[in-house]
């Protein structure tokens, strides 16, 4: 379903009150938050991969400065980093890291653990076996790469914002009606009691995916 | 990371607020800043900061938005946190002790101020290094891993929030709740209660 289709479905659920629920509000306050909530509750619905080249000697990268293939800031798409793999494993044919011929998983560590292990951990260059995170945006390789190194991030993704009528949610089509149902619930909130309470109940029901496809 | 203007529109949607005056906008933005500060107090905005180390200077004032300091490096090496009592036991006159820095402390210092012990003997380079996320050279300089409060930077509708989209959603409902339960003629406690439940729903899965 396209954004336009989902908007129409939500409008039907809301009684086609386009004055009280204009389409831009349906998208802004309903559909986009709804698809994010769905993927937040069920992160496996949208897992993605991104390949990043870390320049030689770079101590860490700021994911807010890295764009994905769609030109979106990668830091905004990564909700939870599941794995980091040396080399490019984003496609069907894995590509080993050019300089080291490596294609293996890196283990997660922390700044705290590295600091406990060695005072000069930031200064160490060479074989890369770990990655560390500082907050949600900063990621470093341990040790610092001697040459430019390609790594693949495998992550639970935040769905792309739907903007244009022809845009489609990134999750499978079978969940698009669930998005419409959650969006309807979110939009009803502004009506307060009792409609808003019913909206909240609809969200709860919709997030119980065993009910997906249930007619209302 | 959405525009503040989008957040404001969503809050207005929920509150059915059609007042687009500067005063009304200011009320929403102020409430939104309060919501963001709650996240900042929970160390939600980690940052890595480069600071130029200066020979024989032990005290360094960090930028105002710094909330909590996690780790400090000098010359790409770890400095350990020490309390005043611990430093008193270890050194006599540690405030006037030049050498290779080993410790950092905020104990007994002014807010947002760290003291490096011993004070460095060398001044670090300020010549930019490209590529580097910090742009500056870490050799003989300080690098501070900390969290910050960016709420004061978010005041203009064109500003981009520093949070994930998910936390942007939480902020929307949290701020809408605060505004809906204000003691004003537009108070709407049912909507405030529903927004609180939605914020709690997001929070449950975000933590």
Short mmCIF file of N, CA, C and O in Angstrom, two decimals, chain B residues 135-194:
data_model
loop_
_atom_site.label_atom_id
_atom_site.label_comp_id
_atom_site.label_asym_id
_atom_site.label_seq_id
_atom_site.Cartn_x
_atom_site.Cartn_y
_atom_site.Cartn_z
N UNK B 135 38.00 16.78 14.30
CA UNK B 135 38.73 17.74 13.47
C UNK B 135 40.10 18.08 14.06
O UNK B 135 41.03 18.42 13.35
N UNK B 136 40.24 17.94 15.37
CA UNK B 136 41.48 18.36 16.01
C UNK B 136 42.35 17.17 16.41
O UNK B 136 41.87 16.05 16.54
N UNK B 137 43.60 17.45 16.63
CA UNK B 137 44.57 16.42 16.99
C UNK B 137 44.41 16.01 18.46
O UNK B 137 44.32 16.86 19.34
N UNK B 138 44.40 14.70 18.71
CA UNK B 138 44.24 14.24 20.09
C UNK B 138 45.57 14.18 20.84
O UNK B 138 45.59 14.05 22.06
N UNK B 139 46.68 14.24 20.09
CA UNK B 139 48.00 14.15 20.73
C UNK B 139 48.23 15.39 21.61
O UNK B 139 48.05 16.52 21.16
N UNK B 140 48.61 15.17 22.86
CA UNK B 140 48.86 16.23 23.84
C UNK B 140 47.65 17.12 24.09
O UNK B 140 47.78 18.26 24.55
N UNK B 141 46.48 16.62 23.75
CA UNK B 141 45.25 17.36 24.04
C UNK B 141 44.30 16.47 24.83
O UNK B 141 44.54 15.28 25.02
N UNK B 142 43.20 17.08 25.26
CA UNK B 142 42.21 16.36 26.05
C UNK B 142 41.03 15.95 25.18
O UNK B 142 40.61 16.70 24.28
N UNK B 143 40.50 14.77 25.43
CA UNK B 143 39.26 14.33 24.80
C UNK B 143 38.33 13.87 25.92
O UNK B 143 38.70 13.03 26.73
N UNK B 144 37.15 14.47 25.95
CA UNK B 144 36.22 14.20 27.05
C UNK B 144 34.98 13.50 26.50
O UNK B 144 34.35 14.01 25.57
N UNK B 145 34.68 12.35 27.06
CA UNK B 145 33.44 11.63 26.74
C UNK B 145 32.40 12.09 27.76
O UNK B 145 32.55 11.82 28.95
N UNK B 146 31.37 12.75 27.30
CA UNK B 146 30.40 13.29 28.26
C UNK B 146 28.99 13.23 27.67
O UNK B 146 28.79 12.79 26.54
N UNK B 147 28.03 13.64 28.47
CA UNK B 147 26.68 13.82 27.95
C UNK B 147 26.34 15.29 28.06
O UNK B 147 26.97 16.03 28.82
N UNK B 148 25.35 15.71 27.28
CA UNK B 148 25.07 17.14 27.25
C UNK B 148 23.57 17.42 27.20
O UNK B 148 22.77 16.53 26.95
N UNK B 149 23.27 18.67 27.44
CA UNK B 149 21.88 19.14 27.39
C UNK B 149 21.78 20.13 26.24
O UNK B 149 22.35 21.22 26.30
N UNK B 150 21.07 19.73 25.19
CA UNK B 150 21.00 20.58 24.01
C UNK B 150 19.71 21.39 23.96
O UNK B 150 19.44 22.03 22.95
N UNK B 151 18.94 21.35 25.03
CA UNK B 151 17.62 21.97 24.95
C UNK B 151 17.71 23.48 24.67
O UNK B 151 16.86 24.02 23.98
N UNK B 152 18.75 24.11 25.22
CA UNK B 152 18.83 25.56 25.03
C UNK B 152 19.15 25.92 23.57
O UNK B 152 18.92 27.04 23.14
N UNK B 153 19.68 24.94 22.81
CA UNK B 153 19.97 25.20 21.39
C UNK B 153 18.73 25.04 20.52
O UNK B 153 18.76 25.33 19.33
N UNK B 154 17.67 24.49 21.10
CA UNK B 154 16.47 24.22 20.32
C UNK B 154 15.43 25.28 20.65
O UNK B 154 14.70 25.17 21.63
N UNK B 155 15.40 26.32 19.87
CA UNK B 155 14.45 27.40 20.12
C UNK B 155 13.78 27.88 18.86
O UNK B 155 12.68 28.42 18.88
N UNK B 156 14.47 27.65 17.74
CA UNK B 156 13.94 28.11 16.46
C UNK B 156 13.25 26.95 15.76
O UNK B 156 13.69 25.81 15.85
N UNK B 157 12.16 27.23 15.06
CA UNK B 157 11.40 26.16 14.40
C UNK B 157 12.22 25.41 13.37
O UNK B 157 11.91 24.28 13.03
N UNK B 158 13.28 26.04 12.87
CA UNK B 158 14.12 25.37 11.86
C UNK B 158 15.18 24.49 12.51
O UNK B 158 15.92 23.79 11.82
N UNK B 159 15.27 24.51 13.84
CA UNK B 159 16.26 23.68 14.53
C UNK B 159 15.90 22.21 14.42
O UNK B 159 14.72 21.85 14.42
N UNK B 160 16.94 21.38 14.36
CA UNK B 160 16.74 19.93 14.30
C UNK B 160 16.99 19.35 15.68
O UNK B 160 18.01 19.62 16.31
N UNK B 161 16.06 18.54 16.15
CA UNK B 161 16.23 17.93 17.47
C UNK B 161 17.37 16.92 17.43
O UNK B 161 17.55 16.22 16.43
N UNK B 162 18.11 16.79 18.53
CA UNK B 162 19.26 15.89 18.53
C UNK B 162 18.89 14.45 18.84
O UNK B 162 19.75 13.60 18.99
N UNK B 163 17.59 14.17 18.96
CA UNK B 163 17.15 12.83 19.40
C UNK B 163 16.81 11.94 18.22
O UNK B 163 16.57 12.39 17.11
N UNK B 164 16.74 10.64 18.50
CA UNK B 164 16.21 9.69 17.53
C UNK B 164 14.74 10.01 17.27
O UNK B 164 14.06 10.59 18.09
N UNK B 165 14.25 9.50 16.12
CA UNK B 165 12.83 9.69 15.81
C UNK B 165 11.95 9.16 16.95
O UNK B 165 10.94 9.76 17.29
N UNK B 166 12.34 8.02 17.52
CA UNK B 166 11.52 7.41 18.57
C UNK B 166 11.40 8.34 19.77
O UNK B 166 10.33 8.50 20.36
N UNK B 167 12.54 8.95 20.14
CA UNK B 167 12.48 9.87 21.27
C UNK B 167 11.77 11.15 20.88
O UNK B 167 11.18 11.82 21.73
N UNK B 168 11.79 11.50 19.61
CA UNK B 168 11.00 12.65 19.16
C UNK B 168 9.52 12.40 19.41
O UNK B 168 8.78 13.30 19.82
N UNK B 169 9.10 11.14 19.16
CA UNK B 169 7.70 10.79 19.43
C UNK B 169 7.41 10.92 20.92
O UNK B 169 6.40 11.49 21.32
N UNK B 170 8.33 10.41 21.73
CA UNK B 170 8.14 10.50 23.18
C UNK B 170 8.04 11.97 23.61
O UNK B 170 7.18 12.34 24.41
N UNK B 171 8.94 12.80 23.06
CA UNK B 171 8.94 14.22 23.41
C UNK B 171 7.60 14.87 23.07
O UNK B 171 7.08 15.69 23.82
N UNK B 172 7.05 14.49 21.91
CA UNK B 172 5.78 15.08 21.48
C UNK B 172 4.69 14.81 22.51
O UNK B 172 3.98 15.73 22.95
N UNK B 173 4.57 13.54 22.92
CA UNK B 173 3.49 13.20 23.86
C UNK B 173 3.77 13.75 25.25
O UNK B 173 2.86 14.17 25.96
N UNK B 174 5.05 13.77 25.63
CA UNK B 174 5.39 14.29 26.95
C UNK B 174 5.08 15.77 27.04
O UNK B 174 4.50 16.25 28.02
N UNK B 175 5.46 16.52 26.00
CA UNK B 175 5.19 17.96 26.00
C UNK B 175 3.70 18.23 25.90
O UNK B 175 3.17 19.12 26.59
N UNK B 176 3.01 17.47 25.06
CA UNK B 176 1.55 17.66 24.93
C UNK B 176 0.87 17.42 26.27
O UNK B 176 -0.06 18.14 26.64
N UNK B 177 1.35 16.42 27.01
CA UNK B 177 0.77 16.16 28.33
C UNK B 177 0.96 17.37 29.25
O UNK B 177 0.03 17.84 29.90
N UNK B 178 2.21 17.90 29.26
CA UNK B 178 2.49 19.05 30.13
C UNK B 178 1.59 20.23 29.79
O UNK B 178 1.06 20.90 30.68
N UNK B 179 1.43 20.47 28.49
CA UNK B 179 0.63 21.62 28.08
C UNK B 179 -0.85 21.39 28.35
O UNK B 179 -1.57 22.33 28.73
N UNK B 180 -1.31 20.16 28.18
CA UNK B 180 -2.74 19.87 28.37
C UNK B 180 -3.15 19.94 29.83
O UNK B 180 -4.32 20.17 30.13
N UNK B 181 -2.19 19.75 30.73
CA UNK B 181 -2.58 19.75 32.14
C UNK B 181 -2.25 21.08 32.84
O UNK B 181 -2.35 21.19 34.06
N UNK B 182 -1.87 22.08 32.04
CA UNK B 182 -1.63 23.40 32.66
C UNK B 182 -2.92 23.95 33.25
O UNK B 182 -4.02 23.69 32.72
N UNK B 183 -2.77 24.73 34.31
CA UNK B 183 -3.96 25.31 34.96
C UNK B 183 -4.42 26.52 34.17
O UNK B 183 -4.25 27.66 34.57
N UNK B 184 -5.00 26.29 33.02
CA UNK B 184 -5.49 27.36 32.16
C UNK B 184 -6.91 27.01 31.70
O UNK B 184 -7.36 25.87 31.88
N UNK B 185 -7.59 27.95 31.06
CA UNK B 185 -8.95 27.64 30.56
C UNK B 185 -8.93 26.53 29.51
O UNK B 185 -9.97 25.92 29.25
N UNK B 186 -7.76 26.29 28.88
CA UNK B 186 -7.71 25.23 27.85
C UNK B 186 -7.25 23.91 28.42
O UNK B 186 -6.92 22.99 27.67
N UNK B 187 -7.21 23.82 29.75
CA UNK B 187 -6.77 22.56 30.38
C UNK B 187 -7.63 21.40 29.86
O UNK B 187 -8.85 21.53 29.74
N UNK B 188 -6.98 20.28 29.55
CA UNK B 188 -7.69 19.12 29.01
C UNK B 188 -7.10 17.86 29.66
O UNK B 188 -6.20 17.23 29.11
N UNK B 189 -7.59 17.55 30.83
CA UNK B 189 -6.99 16.45 31.60
C UNK B 189 -7.16 15.08 30.91
O UNK B 189 -6.23 14.26 31.00
N UNK B 190 -8.30 14.81 30.24
CA UNK B 190 -8.38 13.51 29.54
C UNK B 190 -7.28 13.34 28.49
O UNK B 190 -6.65 12.29 28.40
N UNK B 191 -7.03 14.39 27.71
CA UNK B 191 -5.96 14.31 26.69
C UNK B 191 -4.60 14.19 27.38
O UNK B 191 -3.74 13.42 26.94
N UNK B 192 -4.41 14.93 28.47
CA UNK B 192 -3.14 14.83 29.21
C UNK B 192 -2.90 13.40 29.68
O UNK B 192 -1.79 12.86 29.54
N UNK B 193 -3.95 12.77 30.19
CA UNK B 193 -3.80 11.39 30.68
C UNK B 193 -3.48 10.44 29.53
O UNK B 193 -2.64 9.54 29.68
N UNK B 194 -4.12 10.65 28.39
CA UNK B 194 -3.86 9.76 27.24
C UNK B 194 -2.43 9.96 26.72
O UNK B 194 -1.75 9.00 26.36
#
